[in-house]
Short mmCIF file of C-alpha atoms in Angstrom, two decimals:
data_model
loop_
_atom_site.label_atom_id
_atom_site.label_comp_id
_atom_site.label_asym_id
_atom_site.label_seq_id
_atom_site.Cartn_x
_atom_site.Cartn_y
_atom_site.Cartn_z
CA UNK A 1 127.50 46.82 20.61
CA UNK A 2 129.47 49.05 22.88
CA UNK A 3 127.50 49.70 25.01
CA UNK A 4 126.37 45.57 25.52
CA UNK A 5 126.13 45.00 28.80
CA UNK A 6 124.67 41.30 29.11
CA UNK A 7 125.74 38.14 26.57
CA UNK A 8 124.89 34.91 25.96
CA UNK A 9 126.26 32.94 23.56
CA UNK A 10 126.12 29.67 24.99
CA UNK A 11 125.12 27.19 22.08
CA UNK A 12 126.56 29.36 19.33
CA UNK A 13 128.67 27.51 17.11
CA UNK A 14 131.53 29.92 17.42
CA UNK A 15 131.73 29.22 21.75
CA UNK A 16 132.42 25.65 21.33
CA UNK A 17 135.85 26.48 19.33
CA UNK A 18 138.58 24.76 21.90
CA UNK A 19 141.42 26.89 19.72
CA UNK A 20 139.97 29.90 20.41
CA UNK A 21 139.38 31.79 24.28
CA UNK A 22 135.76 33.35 23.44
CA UNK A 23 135.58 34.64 26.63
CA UNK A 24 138.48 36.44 27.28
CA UNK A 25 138.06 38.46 23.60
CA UNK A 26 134.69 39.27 24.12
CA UNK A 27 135.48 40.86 27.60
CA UNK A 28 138.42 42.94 26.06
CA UNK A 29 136.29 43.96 22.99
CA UNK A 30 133.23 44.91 25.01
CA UNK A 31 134.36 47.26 27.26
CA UNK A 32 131.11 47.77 28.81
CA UNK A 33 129.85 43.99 29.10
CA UNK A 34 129.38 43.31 32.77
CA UNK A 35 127.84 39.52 32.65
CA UNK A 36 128.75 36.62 30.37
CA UNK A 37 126.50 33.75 29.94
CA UNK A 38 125.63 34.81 33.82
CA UNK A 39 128.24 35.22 35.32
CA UNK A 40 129.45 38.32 36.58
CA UNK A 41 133.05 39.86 34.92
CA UNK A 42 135.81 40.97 38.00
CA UNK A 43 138.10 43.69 37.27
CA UNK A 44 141.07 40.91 37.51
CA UNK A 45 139.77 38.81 34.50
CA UNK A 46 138.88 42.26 32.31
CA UNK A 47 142.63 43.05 33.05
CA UNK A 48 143.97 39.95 31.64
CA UNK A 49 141.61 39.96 28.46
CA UNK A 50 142.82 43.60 27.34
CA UNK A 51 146.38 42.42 27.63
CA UNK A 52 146.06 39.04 25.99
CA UNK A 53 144.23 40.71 22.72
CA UNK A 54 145.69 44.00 22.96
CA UNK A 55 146.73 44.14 19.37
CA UNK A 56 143.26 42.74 18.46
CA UNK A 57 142.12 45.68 20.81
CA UNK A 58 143.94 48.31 19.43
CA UNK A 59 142.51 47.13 15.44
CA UNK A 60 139.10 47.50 16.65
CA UNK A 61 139.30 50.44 18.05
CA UNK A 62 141.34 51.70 15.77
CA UNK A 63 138.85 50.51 12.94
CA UNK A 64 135.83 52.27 14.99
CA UNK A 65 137.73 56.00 15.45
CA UNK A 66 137.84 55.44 11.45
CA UNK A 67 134.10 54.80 10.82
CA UNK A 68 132.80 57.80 13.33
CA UNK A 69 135.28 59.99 11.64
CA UNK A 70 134.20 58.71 8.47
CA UNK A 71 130.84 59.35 9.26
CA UNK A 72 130.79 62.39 10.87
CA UNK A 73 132.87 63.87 7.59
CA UNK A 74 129.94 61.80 5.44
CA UNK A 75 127.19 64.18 7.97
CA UNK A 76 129.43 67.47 7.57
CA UNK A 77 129.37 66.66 3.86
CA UNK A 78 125.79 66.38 4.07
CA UNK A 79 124.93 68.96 5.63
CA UNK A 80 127.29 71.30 3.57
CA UNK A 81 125.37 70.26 0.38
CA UNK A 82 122.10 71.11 1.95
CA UNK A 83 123.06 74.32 3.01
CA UNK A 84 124.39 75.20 -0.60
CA UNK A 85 121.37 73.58 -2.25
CA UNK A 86 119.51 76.22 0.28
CA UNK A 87 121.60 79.13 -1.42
CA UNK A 88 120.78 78.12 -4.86
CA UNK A 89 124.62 77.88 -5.29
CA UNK A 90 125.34 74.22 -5.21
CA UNK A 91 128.19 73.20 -7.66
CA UNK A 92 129.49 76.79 -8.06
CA UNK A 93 132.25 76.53 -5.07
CA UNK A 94 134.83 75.12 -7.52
CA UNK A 95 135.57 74.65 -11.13
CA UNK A 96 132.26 72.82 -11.75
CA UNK A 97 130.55 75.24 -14.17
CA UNK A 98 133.76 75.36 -16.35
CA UNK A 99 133.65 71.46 -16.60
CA UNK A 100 130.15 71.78 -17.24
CA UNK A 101 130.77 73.64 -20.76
CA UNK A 102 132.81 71.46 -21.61
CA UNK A 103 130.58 68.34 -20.93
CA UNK A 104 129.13 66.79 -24.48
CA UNK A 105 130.86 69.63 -26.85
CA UNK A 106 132.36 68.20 -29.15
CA UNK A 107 132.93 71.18 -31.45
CA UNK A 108 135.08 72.40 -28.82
CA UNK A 109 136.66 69.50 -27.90
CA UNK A 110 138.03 69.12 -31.95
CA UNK A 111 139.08 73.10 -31.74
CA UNK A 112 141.58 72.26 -28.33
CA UNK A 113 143.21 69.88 -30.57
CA UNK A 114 144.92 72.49 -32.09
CA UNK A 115 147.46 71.94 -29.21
CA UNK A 116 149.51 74.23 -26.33
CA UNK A 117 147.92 77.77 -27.07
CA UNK A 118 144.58 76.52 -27.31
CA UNK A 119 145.06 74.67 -23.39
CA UNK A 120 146.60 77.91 -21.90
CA UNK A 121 143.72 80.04 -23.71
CA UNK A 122 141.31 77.33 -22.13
CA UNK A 123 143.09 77.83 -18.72
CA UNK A 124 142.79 81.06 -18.58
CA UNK A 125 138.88 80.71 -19.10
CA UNK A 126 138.62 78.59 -16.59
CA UNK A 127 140.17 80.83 -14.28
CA UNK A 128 138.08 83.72 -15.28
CA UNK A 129 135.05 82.02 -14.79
CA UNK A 130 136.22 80.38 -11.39
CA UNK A 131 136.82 84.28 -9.75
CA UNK A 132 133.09 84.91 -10.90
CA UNK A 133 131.30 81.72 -9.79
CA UNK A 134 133.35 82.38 -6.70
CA UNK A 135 130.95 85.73 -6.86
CA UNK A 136 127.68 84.22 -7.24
CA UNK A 137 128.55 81.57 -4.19
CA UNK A 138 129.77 83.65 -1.49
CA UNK A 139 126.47 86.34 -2.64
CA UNK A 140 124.30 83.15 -2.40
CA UNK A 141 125.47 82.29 0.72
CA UNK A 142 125.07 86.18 2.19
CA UNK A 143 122.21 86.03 1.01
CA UNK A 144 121.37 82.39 2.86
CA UNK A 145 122.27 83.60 6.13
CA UNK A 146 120.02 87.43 5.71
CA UNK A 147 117.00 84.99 4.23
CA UNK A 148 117.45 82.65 6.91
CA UNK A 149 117.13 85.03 9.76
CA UNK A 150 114.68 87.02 8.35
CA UNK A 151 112.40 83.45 8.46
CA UNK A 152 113.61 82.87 12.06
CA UNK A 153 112.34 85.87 13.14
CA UNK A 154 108.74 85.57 11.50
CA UNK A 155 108.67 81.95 12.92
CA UNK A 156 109.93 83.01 16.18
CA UNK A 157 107.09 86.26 16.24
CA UNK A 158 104.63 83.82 15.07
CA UNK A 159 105.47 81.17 17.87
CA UNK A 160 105.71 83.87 20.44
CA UNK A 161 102.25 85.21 19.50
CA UNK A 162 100.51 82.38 19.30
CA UNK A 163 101.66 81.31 22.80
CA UNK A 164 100.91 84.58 24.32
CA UNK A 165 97.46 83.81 23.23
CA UNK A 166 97.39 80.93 24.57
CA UNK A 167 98.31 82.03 27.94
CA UNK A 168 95.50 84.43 27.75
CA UNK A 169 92.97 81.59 26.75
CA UNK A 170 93.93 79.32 29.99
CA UNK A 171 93.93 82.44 32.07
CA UNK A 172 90.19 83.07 31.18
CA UNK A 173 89.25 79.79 31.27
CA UNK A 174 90.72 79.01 34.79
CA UNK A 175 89.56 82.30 35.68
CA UNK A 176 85.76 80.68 34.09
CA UNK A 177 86.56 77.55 36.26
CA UNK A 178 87.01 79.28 39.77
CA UNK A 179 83.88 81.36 38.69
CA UNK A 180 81.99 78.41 38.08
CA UNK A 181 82.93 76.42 41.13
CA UNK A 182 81.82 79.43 42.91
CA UNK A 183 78.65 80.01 41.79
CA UNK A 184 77.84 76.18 41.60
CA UNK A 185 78.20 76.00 45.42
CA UNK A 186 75.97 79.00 46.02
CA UNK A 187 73.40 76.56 44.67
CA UNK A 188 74.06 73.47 45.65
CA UNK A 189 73.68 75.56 49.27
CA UNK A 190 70.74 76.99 47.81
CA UNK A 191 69.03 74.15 46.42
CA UNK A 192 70.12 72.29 49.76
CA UNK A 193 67.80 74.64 51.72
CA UNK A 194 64.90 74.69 49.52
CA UNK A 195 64.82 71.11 49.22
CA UNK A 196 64.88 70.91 53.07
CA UNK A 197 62.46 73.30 53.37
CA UNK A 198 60.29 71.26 51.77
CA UNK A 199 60.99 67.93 52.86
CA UNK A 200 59.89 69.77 56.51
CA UNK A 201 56.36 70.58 54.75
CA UNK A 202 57.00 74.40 53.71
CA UNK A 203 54.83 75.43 50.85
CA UNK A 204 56.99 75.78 47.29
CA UNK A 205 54.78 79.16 47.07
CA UNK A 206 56.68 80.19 50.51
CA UNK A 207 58.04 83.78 50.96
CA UNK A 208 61.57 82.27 51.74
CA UNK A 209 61.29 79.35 49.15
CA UNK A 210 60.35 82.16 46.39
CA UNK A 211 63.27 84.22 47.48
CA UNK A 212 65.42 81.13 47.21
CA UNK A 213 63.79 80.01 43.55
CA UNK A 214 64.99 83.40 42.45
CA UNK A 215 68.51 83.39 43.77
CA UNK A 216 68.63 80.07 41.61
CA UNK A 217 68.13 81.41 38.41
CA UNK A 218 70.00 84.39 38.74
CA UNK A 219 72.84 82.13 39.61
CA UNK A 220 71.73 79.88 36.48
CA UNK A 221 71.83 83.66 34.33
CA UNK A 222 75.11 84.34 36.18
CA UNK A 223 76.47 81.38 34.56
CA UNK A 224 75.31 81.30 31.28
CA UNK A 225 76.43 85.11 30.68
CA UNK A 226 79.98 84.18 31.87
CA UNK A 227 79.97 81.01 29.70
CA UNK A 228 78.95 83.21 26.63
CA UNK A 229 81.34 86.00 27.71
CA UNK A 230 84.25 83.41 27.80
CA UNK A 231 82.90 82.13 24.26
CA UNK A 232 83.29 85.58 22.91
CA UNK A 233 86.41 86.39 24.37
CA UNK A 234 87.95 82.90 23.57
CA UNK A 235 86.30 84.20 19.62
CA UNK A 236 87.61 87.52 19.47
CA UNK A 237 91.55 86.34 20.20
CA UNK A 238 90.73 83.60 17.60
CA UNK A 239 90.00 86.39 15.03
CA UNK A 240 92.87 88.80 16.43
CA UNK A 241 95.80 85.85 15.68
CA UNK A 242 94.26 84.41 12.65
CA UNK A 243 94.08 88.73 11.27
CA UNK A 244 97.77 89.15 12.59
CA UNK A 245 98.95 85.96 11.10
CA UNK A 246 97.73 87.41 7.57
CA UNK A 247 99.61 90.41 8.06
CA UNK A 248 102.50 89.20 9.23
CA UNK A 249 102.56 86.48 6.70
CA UNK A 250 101.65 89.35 3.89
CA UNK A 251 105.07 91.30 5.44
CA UNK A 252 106.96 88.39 5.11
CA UNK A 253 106.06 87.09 1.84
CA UNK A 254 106.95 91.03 0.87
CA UNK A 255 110.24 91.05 2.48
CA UNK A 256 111.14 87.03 1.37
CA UNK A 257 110.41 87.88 -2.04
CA UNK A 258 112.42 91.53 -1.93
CA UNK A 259 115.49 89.48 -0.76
CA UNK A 260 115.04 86.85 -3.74
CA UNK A 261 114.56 89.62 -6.26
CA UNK A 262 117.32 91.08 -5.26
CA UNK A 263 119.52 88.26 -5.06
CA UNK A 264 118.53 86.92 -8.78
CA UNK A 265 119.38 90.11 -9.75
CA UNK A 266 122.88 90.55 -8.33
CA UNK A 267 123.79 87.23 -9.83
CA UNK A 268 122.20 88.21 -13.12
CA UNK A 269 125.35 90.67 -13.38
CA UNK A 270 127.87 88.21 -12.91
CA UNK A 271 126.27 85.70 -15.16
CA UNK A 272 126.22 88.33 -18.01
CA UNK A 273 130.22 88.75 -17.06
CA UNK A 274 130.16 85.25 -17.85
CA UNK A 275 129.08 85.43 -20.83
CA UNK A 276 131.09 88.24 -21.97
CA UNK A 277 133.69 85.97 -20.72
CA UNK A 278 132.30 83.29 -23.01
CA UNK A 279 132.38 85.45 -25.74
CA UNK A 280 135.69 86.68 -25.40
CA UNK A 281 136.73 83.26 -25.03
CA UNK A 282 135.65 82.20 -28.70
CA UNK A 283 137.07 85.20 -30.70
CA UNK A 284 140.74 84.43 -29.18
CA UNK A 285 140.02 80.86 -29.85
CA UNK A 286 139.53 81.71 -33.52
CA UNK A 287 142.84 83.97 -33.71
CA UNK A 288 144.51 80.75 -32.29
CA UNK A 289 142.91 78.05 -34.54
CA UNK A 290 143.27 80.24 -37.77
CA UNK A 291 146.54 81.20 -37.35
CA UNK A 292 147.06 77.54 -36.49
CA UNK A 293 145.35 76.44 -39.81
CA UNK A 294 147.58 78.91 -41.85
CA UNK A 295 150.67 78.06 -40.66
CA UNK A 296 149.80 74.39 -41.17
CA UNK A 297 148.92 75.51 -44.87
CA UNK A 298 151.51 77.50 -45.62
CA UNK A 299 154.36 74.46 -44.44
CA UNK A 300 151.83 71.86 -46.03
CA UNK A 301 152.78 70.02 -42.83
CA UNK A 302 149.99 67.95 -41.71
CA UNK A 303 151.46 65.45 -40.21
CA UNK A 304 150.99 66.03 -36.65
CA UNK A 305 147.68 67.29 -37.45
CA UNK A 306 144.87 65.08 -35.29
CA UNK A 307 142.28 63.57 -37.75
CA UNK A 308 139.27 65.53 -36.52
CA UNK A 309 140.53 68.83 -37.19
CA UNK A 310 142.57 67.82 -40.14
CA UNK A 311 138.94 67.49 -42.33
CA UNK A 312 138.29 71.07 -41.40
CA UNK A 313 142.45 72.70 -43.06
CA UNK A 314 140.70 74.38 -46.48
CA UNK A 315 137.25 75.02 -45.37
CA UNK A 316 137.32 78.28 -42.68
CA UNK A 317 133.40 78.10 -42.83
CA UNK A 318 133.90 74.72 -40.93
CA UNK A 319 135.95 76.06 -38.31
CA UNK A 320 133.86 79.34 -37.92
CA UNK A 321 130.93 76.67 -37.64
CA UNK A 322 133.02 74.42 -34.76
CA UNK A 323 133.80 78.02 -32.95
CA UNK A 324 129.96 79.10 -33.59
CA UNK A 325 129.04 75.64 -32.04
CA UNK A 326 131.31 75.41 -29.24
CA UNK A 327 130.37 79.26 -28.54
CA UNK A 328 126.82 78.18 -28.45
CA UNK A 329 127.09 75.24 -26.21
CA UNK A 330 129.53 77.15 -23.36
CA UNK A 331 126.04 79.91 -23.37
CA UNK A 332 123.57 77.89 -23.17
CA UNK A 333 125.15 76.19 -20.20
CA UNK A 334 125.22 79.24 -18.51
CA UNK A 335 121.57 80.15 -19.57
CA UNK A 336 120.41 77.27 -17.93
CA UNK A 337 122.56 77.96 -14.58
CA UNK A 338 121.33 81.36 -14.21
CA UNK A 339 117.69 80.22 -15.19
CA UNK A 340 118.57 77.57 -12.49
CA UNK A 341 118.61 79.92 -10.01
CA UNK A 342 115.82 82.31 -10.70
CA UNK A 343 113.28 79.01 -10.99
CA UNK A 344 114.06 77.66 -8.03
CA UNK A 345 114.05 81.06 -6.09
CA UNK A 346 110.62 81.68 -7.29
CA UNK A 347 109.72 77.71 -5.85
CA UNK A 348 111.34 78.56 -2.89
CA UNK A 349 109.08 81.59 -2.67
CA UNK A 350 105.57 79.62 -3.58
CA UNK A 351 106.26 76.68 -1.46
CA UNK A 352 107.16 78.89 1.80
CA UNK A 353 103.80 80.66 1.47
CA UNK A 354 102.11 77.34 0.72
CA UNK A 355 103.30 75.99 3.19
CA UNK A 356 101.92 79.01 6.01
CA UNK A 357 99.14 78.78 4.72
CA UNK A 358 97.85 75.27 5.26
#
C-alpha cells in the first residue's frame, strides 16, 4: 500500500460518507499516491492533507515502524534458531537443559519440598550445568563456522571447476563452428564449379571434375574427423570432472566427517561433566532430605511438613527410592541430549553426501 500510486474508490461505500473527507486522508496516508479517482494530486492539496490528519499520520506511521521492527526481530529470531539448529546446539544457550530435568519428575519435585536448602542446592545445579551447556554451545557454534567454510570451499572448487570446463567446451565448439563454416564454403565453391562444369557439357569422368570430386570428400573426411575429435574431447572432460568430482567429494566427505567426529567427541566430555554434576547433585540432596527427615523425627513436628513428603518420614527406602528416581530422570535427560547430537551429526553427514551425489 505504500507504494500505491493510482486509486479509485469511487462507488465504495466508505466515499459516499459526507462526515468524513476521504480524500484528503487518503492523500496524507499514501504518501506515494499520485492520482485519485483520475485526477492528478498538486503539492498544495498533499500539504493540507498531512496537516489536517497529522495525528492520524503520525499513528500510522508510528504503527508501521512497529510491525517492520517487529518483523525484522521475528526474521533475526528466525534466522538465529536456524543457525543453532545448524550447530546441533539449539536450546543449550540458556537454562533450558536444567528446566528440562526437571520437566515430568515428580520424584524430584516431592524431594524440593523439603524447603530453603533443597532450592539453594537446586540453584546451584542449575548454575553448574548452565557454565557447561554454555561449553557445548559456543564449541557447537566453532565448530558451525569451521564446518561451514570447509563446505563453501568444496562448493566454491566444485562451481569453479565445473565452469572452467565449461569454458573449455564452448571454446572447442566455437573453435568446431569456425572450422566448419570454413570448410563448408570450400565446397559449396567446389561443388559450385563442378556443377558448372557440367551444366557447360564437361564429362563427370573429366581430369578437372575428378580432381574436384576428390577435394570433396577430403573436405567431407576433414569434417567428420573434426566432428569425432570434438566428440572425444567434449568425452574426455566429461570423464575428467565427473573422476574429480569423486575425489573431491571422497576428500570432503573425509574431512566433513573428521570435523563431526571430533565435535561429538568434545561435547561427549562435557556431557559426562554433566553427569558427574548430576550425580553429585543427588548425594547432597540426600544429606539435605535426611537430615531434614531426622530433625523432623526427632521434634515429632510435622506440621509444616507438605503431604507428599510427609508419607515418606519412617520409611528411608522411600526417600532413597524418590532420590534414585529423580537421579534417574535428570540422566536420562542428558542421555538423550548428548545422543541428540551425535544422531543428528551422523544425518547431517548422510544427507550432505546424498545429496552430491544425485
Amino acid at each position: 500500500m505504500t507504494n500505491l500510486k493510482v486509486l479509485n474508490l469511487e462507488g465504495n461505500p466508505v466515499a459516499k460518507r459526507t462526515d468524513f473527507c476521504l480524500l484528503l486522508y487518503v492523500i496524507a496516508i499514501l504518501p506515494k499516491l499520485n492520482y485519485y479517482e483520475y485526477t492528478f494530486i498538486k503539492n498544495e492539496l498533499r500539504e493540507e492533507a498531512c496537516a489536517l490528519f497529522y495525528r492520524e499520520l503520525r499513528e500510522v506511521e508510528d504503527k508501521q515502524e512497529q510491525e517492520i521492527q517487529s518483523r525484522e526481530l521475528e526474521e533475526l529470531e528466525q534466522s538465529e534458531a536456524k543457525r543453532l539448529a545448524s550447530s546441533f546446539v539449539e536450546h543449550l544457550d540458556g537454562h533450558q537443559l536444567f528446566e528440562s530435568l526437571w520437566r515430568g519428575d515428580e520424584d524430584g519435585r516431592i524431594l524440593m519440598l523439603v524447603g530453603q536448602q533443597a532450592v539453594e542446592l537446586a540453584d546451584e545445579y542449575d548454575k553448574d550445568i548452565f557454565e557447561l551447556t554454555q561449553e557445548i554451545y559456543k564449541l557447537g557454534l566453532e565448530r558451525f563456522g569451521e564446518r561451514d567454510e570447509e563446505i563453501q570451499d568444496f562448493l566454491n572448487n566444485l562451481k569453479e571447476g565445473q565452469e572452467e570446463l565449461q569454458i573449455m567446451g564452448q571454446k572447442g565448439i566455437e573453435d568446431f563452428l569456425q572450422f566448419k563454416e570454413t570448410i563448408f564454403e570450400e565446397a559449396r565453391t567446389t561443388l559450385r564449379q563442378l556443377e558448372y562444369n557440367t551444366m557447360h557439357g564437361e564429362d563427370e569422368e573429366s581430369p578437372e571434375n575428378l580432381v574436384l570430386s576428390d577435394i570433396v570428400d577430403k573436405l567431407n573426411i576433414q569434417f567428420e574427423d573434426a566432428m569425432n575429435d570434438l566428440w572425444q574431447t567434449l568425452m574426455t572432460q566429461e570423464l575428467y570432472l565427473h573422476e574429480a568430482i569423486e575425489e573431491s567429494t571422497t576428500n570432503f566427505h573425509r574431512k566433513i566427517a573428521e570435523l563431526m567426529s571430533k565435535f561429538v567427541e568434545q561435547s561427549q566430555s562435557f556431557f559426562v561433566q554433566l553427569r558427574e554434576i548430576s550425580v553429585h547433585f543427588s548425594e547432597n540432596m540426600t544429606e539435605i532430605v535426611t537430615r531434614f527427615i531426622s530433625t523432623k523425627l526427632a521434634l515429632q513436628d510435622f506440621d509444616d511438613v507438605p503431604s507428599d513428603l510427609r508419607m515418606c518420614m519412617e520409611d528411608r527406602d522411600a526417600i532413597l527410592n524418590l532420590i534414585a528416581g529423580m537421579k534417574d530422570t535428570h540422566t536420562l535427560r542428558i542421555d538423550e541430549r548428548e545422543d541428540r547430537i551425535a544422531t543428528r551429526s551422523k544425518e547431517f553427514i548422510d544427507q550432505m553426501i546424498d545429496n552430491l551425489n544425485r
